[in-house]
PDB file of C-alpha atoms in Angstrom:
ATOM      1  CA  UNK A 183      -5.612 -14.587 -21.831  1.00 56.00           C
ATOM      2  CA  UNK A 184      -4.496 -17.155 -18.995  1.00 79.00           C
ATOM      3  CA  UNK A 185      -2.876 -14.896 -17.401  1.00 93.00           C
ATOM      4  CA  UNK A 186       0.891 -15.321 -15.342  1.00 96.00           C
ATOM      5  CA  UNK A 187       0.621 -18.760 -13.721  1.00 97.00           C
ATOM      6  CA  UNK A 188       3.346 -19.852 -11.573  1.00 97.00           C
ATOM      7  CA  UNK A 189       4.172 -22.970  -9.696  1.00 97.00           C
ATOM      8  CA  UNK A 190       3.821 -24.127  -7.335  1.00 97.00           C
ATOM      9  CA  UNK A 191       1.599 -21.823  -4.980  1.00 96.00           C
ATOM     10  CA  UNK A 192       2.784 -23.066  -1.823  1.00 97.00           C
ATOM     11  CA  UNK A 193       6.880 -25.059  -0.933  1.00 97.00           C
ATOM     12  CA  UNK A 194       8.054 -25.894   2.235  1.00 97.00           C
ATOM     13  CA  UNK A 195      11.293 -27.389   2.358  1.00 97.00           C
ATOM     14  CA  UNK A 196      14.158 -27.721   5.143  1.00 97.00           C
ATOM     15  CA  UNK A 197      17.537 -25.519   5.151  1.00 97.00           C
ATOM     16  CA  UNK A 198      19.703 -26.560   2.999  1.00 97.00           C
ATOM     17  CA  UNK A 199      17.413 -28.345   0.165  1.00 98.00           C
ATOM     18  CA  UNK A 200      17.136 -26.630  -3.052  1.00 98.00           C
ATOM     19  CA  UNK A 201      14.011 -25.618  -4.636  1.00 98.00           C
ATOM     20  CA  UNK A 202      13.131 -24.381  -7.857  1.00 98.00           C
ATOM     21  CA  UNK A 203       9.752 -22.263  -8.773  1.00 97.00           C
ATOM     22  CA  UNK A 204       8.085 -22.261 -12.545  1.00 98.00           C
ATOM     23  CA  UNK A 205       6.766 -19.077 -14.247  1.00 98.00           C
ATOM     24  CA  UNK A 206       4.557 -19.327 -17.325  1.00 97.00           C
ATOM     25  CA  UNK A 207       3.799 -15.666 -18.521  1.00 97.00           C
ATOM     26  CA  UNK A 208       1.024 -14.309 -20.601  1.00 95.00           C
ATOM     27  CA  UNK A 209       1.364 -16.084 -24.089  1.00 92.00           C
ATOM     28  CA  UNK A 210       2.738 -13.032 -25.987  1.00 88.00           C
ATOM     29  CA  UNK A 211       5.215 -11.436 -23.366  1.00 92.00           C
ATOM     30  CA  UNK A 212       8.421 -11.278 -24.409  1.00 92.00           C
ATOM     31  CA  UNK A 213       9.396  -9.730 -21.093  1.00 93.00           C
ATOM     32  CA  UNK A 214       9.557 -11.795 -17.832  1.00 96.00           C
ATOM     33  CA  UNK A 215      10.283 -10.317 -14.310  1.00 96.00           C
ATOM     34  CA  UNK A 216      11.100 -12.014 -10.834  1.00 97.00           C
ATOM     35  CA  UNK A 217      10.544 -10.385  -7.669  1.00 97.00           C
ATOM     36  CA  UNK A 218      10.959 -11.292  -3.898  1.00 97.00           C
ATOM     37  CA  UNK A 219       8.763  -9.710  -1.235  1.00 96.00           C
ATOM     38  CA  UNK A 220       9.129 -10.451   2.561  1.00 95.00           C
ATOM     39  CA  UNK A 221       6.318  -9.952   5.093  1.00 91.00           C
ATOM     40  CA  UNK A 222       5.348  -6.547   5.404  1.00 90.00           C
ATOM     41  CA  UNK A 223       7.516  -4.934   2.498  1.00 93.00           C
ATOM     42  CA  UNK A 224       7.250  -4.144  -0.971  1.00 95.00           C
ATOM     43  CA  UNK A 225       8.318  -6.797  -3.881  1.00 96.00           C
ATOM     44  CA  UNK A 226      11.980  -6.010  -4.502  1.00 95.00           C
ATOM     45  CA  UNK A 227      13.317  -6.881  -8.509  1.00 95.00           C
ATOM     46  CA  UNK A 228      15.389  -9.816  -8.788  1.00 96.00           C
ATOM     47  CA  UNK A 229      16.120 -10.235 -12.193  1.00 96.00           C
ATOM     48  CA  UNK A 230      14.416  -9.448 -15.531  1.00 94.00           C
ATOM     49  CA  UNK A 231      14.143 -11.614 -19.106  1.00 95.00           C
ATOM     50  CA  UNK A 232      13.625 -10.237 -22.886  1.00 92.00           C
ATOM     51  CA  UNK A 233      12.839 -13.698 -24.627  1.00 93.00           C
ATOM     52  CA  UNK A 234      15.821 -15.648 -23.683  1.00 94.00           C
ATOM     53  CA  UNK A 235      17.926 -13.185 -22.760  1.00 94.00           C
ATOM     54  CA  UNK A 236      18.841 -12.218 -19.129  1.00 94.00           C
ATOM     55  CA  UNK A 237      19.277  -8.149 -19.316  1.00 91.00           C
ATOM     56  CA  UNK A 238      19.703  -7.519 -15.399  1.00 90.00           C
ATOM     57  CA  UNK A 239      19.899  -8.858 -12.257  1.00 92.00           C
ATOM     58  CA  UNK A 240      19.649  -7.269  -8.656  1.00 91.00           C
ATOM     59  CA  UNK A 241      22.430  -7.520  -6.152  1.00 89.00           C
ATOM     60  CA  UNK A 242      19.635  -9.224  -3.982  1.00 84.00           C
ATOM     61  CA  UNK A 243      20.219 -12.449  -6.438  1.00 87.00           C
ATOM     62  CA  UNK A 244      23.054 -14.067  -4.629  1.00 89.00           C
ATOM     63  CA  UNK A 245      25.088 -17.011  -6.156  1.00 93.00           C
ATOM     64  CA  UNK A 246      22.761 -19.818  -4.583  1.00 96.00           C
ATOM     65  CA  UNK A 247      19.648 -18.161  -7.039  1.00 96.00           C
ATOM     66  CA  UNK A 248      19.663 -19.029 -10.577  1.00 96.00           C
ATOM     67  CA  UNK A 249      16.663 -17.868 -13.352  1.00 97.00           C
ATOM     68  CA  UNK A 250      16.425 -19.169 -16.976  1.00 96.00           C
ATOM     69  CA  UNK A 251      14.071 -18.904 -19.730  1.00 97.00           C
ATOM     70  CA  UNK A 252      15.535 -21.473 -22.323  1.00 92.00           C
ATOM     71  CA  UNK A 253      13.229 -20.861 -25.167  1.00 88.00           C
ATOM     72  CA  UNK A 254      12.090 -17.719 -24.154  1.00 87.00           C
ATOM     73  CA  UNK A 255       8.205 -18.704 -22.721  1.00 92.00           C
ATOM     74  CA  UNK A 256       8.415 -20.097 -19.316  1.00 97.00           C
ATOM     75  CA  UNK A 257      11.102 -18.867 -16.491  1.00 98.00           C
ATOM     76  CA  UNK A 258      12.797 -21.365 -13.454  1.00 98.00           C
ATOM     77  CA  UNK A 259      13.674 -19.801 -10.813  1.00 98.00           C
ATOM     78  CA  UNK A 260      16.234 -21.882  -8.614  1.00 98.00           C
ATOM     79  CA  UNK A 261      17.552 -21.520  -4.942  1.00 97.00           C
ATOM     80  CA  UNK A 262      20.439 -23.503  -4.096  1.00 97.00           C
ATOM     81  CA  UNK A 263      21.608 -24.434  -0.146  1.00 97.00           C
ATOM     82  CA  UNK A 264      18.497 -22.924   1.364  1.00 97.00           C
ATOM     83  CA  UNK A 265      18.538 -20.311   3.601  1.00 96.00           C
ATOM     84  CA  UNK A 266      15.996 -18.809   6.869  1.00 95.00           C
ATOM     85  CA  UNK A 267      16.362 -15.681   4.994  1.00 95.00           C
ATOM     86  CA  UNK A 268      14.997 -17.326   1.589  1.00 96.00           C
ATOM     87  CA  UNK A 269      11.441 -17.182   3.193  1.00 97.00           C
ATOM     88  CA  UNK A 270       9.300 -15.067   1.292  1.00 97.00           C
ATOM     89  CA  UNK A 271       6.724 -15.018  -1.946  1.00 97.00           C
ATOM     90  CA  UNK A 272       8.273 -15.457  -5.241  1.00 98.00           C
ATOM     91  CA  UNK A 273       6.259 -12.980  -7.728  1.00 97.00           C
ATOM     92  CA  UNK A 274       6.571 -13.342 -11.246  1.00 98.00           C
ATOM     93  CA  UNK A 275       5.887 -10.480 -13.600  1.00 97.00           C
ATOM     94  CA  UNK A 276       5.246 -10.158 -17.510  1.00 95.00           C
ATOM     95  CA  UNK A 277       4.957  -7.507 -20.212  1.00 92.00           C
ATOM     96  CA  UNK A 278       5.325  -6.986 -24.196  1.00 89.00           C
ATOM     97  CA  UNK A 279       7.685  -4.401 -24.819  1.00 81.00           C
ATOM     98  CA  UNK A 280       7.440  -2.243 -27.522  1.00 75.00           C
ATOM     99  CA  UNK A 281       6.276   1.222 -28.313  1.00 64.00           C
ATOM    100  CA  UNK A 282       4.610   3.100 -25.390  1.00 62.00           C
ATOM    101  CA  UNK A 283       3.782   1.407 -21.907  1.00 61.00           C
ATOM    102  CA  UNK A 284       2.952  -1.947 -21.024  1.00 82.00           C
ATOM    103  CA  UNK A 285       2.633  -2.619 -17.283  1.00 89.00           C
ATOM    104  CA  UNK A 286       3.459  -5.516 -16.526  1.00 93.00           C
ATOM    105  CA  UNK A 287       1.221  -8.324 -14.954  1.00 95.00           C
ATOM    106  CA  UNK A 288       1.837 -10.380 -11.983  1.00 96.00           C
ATOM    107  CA  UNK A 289       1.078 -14.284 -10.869  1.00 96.00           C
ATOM    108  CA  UNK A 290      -0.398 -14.902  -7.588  1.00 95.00           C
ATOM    109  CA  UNK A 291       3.359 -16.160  -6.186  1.00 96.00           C
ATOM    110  CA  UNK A 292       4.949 -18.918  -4.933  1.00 97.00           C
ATOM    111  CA  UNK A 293       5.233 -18.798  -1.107  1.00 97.00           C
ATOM    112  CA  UNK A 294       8.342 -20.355   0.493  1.00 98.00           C
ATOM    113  CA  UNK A 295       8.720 -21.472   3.679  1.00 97.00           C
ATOM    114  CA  UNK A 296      12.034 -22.587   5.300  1.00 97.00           C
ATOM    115  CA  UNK A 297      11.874 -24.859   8.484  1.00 93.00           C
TER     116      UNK A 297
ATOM    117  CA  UNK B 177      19.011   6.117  -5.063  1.00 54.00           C
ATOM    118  CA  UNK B 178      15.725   5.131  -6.013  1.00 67.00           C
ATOM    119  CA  UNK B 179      13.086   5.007  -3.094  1.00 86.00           C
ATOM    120  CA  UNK B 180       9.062   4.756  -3.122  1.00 91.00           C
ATOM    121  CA  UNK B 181       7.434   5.723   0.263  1.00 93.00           C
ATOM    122  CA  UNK B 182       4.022   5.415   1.429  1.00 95.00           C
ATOM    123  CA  UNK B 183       2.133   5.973   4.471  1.00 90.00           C
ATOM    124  CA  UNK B 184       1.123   2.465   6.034  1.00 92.00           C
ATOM    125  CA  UNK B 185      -2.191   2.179   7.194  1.00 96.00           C
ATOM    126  CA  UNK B 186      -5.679   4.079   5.816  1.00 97.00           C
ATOM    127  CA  UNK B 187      -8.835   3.516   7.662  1.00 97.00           C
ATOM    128  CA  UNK B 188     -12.231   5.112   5.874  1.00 97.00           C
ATOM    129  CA  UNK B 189     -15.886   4.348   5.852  1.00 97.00           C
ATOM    130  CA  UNK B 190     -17.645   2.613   3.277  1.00 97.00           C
ATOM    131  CA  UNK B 191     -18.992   5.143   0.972  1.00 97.00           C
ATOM    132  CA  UNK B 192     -16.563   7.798   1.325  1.00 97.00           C
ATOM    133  CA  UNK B 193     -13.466   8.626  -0.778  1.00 97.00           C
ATOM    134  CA  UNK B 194     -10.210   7.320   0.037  1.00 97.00           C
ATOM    135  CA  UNK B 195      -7.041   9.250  -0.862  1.00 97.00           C
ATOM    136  CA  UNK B 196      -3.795   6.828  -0.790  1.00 97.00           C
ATOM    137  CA  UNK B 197      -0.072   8.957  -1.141  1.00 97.00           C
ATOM    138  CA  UNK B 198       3.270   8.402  -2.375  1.00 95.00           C
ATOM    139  CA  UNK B 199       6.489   9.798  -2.530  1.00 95.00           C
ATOM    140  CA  UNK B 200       9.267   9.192  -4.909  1.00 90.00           C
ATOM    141  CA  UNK B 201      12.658  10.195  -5.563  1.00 86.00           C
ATOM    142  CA  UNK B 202      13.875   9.034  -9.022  1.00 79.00           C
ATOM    143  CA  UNK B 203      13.387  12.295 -11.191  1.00 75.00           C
ATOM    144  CA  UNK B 204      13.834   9.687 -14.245  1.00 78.00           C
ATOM    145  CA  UNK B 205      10.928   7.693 -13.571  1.00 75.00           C
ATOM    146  CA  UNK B 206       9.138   7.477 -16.877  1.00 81.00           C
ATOM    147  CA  UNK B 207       6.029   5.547 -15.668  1.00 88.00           C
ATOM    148  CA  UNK B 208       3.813   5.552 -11.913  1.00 91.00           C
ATOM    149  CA  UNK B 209       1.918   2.563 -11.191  1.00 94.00           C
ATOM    150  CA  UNK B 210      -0.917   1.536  -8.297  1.00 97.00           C
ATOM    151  CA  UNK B 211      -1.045  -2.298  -7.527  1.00 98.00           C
ATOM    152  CA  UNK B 212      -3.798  -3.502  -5.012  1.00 97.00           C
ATOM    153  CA  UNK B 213      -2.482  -6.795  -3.184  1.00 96.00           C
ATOM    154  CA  UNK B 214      -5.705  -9.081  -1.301  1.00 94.00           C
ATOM    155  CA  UNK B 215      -3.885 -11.328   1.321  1.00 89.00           C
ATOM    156  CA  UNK B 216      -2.269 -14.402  -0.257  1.00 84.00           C
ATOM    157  CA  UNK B 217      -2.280 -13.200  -3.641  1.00 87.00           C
ATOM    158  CA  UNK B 218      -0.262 -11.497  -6.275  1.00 90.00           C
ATOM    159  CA  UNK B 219      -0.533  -7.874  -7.711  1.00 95.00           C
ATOM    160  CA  UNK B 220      -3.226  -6.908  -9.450  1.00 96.00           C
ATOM    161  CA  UNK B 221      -2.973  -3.702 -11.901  1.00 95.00           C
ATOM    162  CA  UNK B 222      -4.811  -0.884 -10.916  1.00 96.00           C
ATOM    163  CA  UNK B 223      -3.724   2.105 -13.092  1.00 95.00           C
ATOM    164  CA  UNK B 224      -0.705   3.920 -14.438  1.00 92.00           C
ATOM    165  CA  UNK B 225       0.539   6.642 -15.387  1.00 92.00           C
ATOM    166  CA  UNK B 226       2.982   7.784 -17.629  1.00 88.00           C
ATOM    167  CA  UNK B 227       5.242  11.236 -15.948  1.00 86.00           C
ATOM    168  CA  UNK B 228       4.531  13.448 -18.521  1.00 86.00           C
ATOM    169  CA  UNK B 229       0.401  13.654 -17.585  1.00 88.00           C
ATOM    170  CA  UNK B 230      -0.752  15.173 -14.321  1.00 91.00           C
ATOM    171  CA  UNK B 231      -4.136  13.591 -14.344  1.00 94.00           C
ATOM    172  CA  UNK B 232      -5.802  10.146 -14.623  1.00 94.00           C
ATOM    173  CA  UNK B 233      -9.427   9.087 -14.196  1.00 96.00           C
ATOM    174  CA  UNK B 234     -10.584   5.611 -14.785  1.00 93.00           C
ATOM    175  CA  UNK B 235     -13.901   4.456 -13.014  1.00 95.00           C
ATOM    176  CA  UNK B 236     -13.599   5.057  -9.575  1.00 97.00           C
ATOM    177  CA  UNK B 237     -10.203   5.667  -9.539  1.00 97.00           C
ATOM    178  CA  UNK B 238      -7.904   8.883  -9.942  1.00 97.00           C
ATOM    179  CA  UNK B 239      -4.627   9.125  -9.934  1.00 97.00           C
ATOM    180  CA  UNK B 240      -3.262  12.467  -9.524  1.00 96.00           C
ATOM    181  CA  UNK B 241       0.638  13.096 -10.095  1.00 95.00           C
ATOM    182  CA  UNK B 242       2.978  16.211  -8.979  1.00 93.00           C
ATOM    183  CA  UNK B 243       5.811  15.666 -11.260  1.00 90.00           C
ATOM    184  CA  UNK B 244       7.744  18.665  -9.493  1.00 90.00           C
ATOM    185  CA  UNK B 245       7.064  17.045  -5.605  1.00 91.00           C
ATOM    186  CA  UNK B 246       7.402  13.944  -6.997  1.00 91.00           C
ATOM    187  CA  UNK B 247       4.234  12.885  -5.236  1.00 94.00           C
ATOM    188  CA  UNK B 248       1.798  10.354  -6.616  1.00 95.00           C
ATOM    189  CA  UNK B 249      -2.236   9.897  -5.270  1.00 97.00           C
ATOM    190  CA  UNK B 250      -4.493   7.560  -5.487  1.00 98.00           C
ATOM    191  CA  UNK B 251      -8.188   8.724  -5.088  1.00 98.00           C
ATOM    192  CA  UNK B 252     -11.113   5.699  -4.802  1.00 98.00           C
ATOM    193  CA  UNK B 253     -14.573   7.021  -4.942  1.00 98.00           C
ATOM    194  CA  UNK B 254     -17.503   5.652  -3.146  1.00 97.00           C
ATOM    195  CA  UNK B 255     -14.920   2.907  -1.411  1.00 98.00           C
ATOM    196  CA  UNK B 256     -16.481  -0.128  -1.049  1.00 97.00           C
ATOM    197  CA  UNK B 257     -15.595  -3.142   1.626  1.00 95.00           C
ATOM    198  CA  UNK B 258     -14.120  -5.333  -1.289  1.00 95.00           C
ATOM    199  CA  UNK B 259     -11.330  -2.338  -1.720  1.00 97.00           C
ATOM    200  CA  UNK B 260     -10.030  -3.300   1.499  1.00 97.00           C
ATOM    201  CA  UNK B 261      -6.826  -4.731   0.861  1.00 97.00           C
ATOM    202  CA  UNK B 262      -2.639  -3.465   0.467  1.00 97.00           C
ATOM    203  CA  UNK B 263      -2.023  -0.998  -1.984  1.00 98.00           C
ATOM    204  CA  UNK B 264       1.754  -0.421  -3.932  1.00 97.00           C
ATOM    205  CA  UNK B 265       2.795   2.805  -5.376  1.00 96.00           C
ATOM    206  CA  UNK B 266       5.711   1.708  -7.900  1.00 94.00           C
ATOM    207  CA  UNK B 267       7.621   3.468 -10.296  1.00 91.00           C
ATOM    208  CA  UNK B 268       9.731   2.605 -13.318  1.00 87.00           C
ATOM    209  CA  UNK B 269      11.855   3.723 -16.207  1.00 77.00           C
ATOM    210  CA  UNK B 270      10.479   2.642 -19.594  1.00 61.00           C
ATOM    211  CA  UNK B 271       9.642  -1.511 -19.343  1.00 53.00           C
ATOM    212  CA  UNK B 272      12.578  -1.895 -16.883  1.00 78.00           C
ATOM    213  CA  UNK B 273      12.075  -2.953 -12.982  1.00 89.00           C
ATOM    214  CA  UNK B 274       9.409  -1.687 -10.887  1.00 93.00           C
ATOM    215  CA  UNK B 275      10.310  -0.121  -7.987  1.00 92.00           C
ATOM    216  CA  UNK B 276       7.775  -0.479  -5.155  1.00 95.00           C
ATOM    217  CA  UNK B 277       6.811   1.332  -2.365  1.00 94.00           C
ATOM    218  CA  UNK B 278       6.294  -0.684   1.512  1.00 94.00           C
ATOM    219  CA  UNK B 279       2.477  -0.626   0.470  1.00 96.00           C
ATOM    220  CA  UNK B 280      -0.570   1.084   2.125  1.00 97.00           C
ATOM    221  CA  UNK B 281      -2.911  -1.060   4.148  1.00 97.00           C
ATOM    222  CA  UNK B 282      -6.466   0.046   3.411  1.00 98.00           C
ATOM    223  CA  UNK B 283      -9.160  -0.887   5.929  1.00 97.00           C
ATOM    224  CA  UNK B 284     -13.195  -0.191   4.962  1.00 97.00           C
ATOM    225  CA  UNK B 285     -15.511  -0.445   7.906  1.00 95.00           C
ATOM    226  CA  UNK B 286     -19.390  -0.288   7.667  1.00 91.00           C
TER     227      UNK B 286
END
């Protein structure tokens, strides 16, 4: 067990660039979660994945953000036309669901930074 | 709507307990979680607890839940300087999203 290993740790880009982030989860998760947390705060749910599937996303995902998970392992997450107000960590989450609880686990995040 | 809240800042001694609380309002919350968060890093799984227990003990920890308050603690024994770091009260319904509290910045001093 790896763990949830995301890429890259650290992006700095300029307003206006696009950037996308990589999420590898736990080998058997079938369940894949993205979360944004600002400085100070509490991560806040983006969107969620079962396999390939995309089952919810947050009003907090505008149209610049797009997420896949094309064979149902790894997750993109993508940020079009960057905005100040895209600064934050990137968390992603996994977890097998079936029968009873299981929590999910989180990578260490990708930090983004918006001159 | 859904909220988590948690009291910001807890300063203890090394060697004594700490006691970390949260709040929550979603009386459909089928599972109560404690992160712990060291600076630059992700989440790292504590201990859950699923709403229909009141109790939890693993280790040092103990997690203590008031289903009718809707009030969630986390108890750390003999706290050590290594347990200094932010700590997330979350809940959730089944596997769906976690909903997290603003976090709980523990501080140990010698």
């Amino acid at each position: 067990d790896t763990g949830v290993s995301q890429n890259p740790r650290h992006k700095i880009t300029k307003r206006g660039q696009n950037v996308t982030f990589r999420c590898d989860p736990i080998s058997e998760h079938n369940r894949l979660y993205w979360y944004r947390q600002t400085l100070g705060q509490g991560p806040e749910f983006l969107t969620y994945f079962q396999n390939e599937a995309q089952l919810e996303k947050s009003r907090l995902l505008s149209d610049r953000f797009s997420a896949e998970r094309p064979k149902g392992s790894f997750s993109t997450l993508e940020i079009q036309r960057t905005e100040q107000g895209d600064s934050a960590m990137y968390l992603c989450a996994s977890s097998l669901a079936q029968y009873g609880n299981q929590p999910q686990h989180f990578g260490d995040g990708t930090r983004l930074s918006i001159l | 709507g859904e909220d988590v809240e948690q009291s910001l800042f807890l300063s203890v001694r090394e060697g004594d307990s700490s006691v970390i609380n949260c709040t929550y309002t979603d009386s459909s919350s089928t599972y109560l979680y404690w992160y712990k968060q060291e600076p630059g890093a992700g989440l790292q799984l504590l201990t859950y607890i699923f709403s229909n227990m009141d109790m939890k003990q693993d280790q040092r920890l103990t997690v203590l839940l008031n289903k009718k308050d809707k009030h969630l603690s986390l108890r750390i024994a003999d706290t050590q300087t290594g347990d200094s770091a932010i700590y997330f009260c979350a809940e959730s319904y089944n596997t769906d999203k976690l909903i997290f509290g603003t976090g709980t910045r523990l501080q140990v001093f010698p």
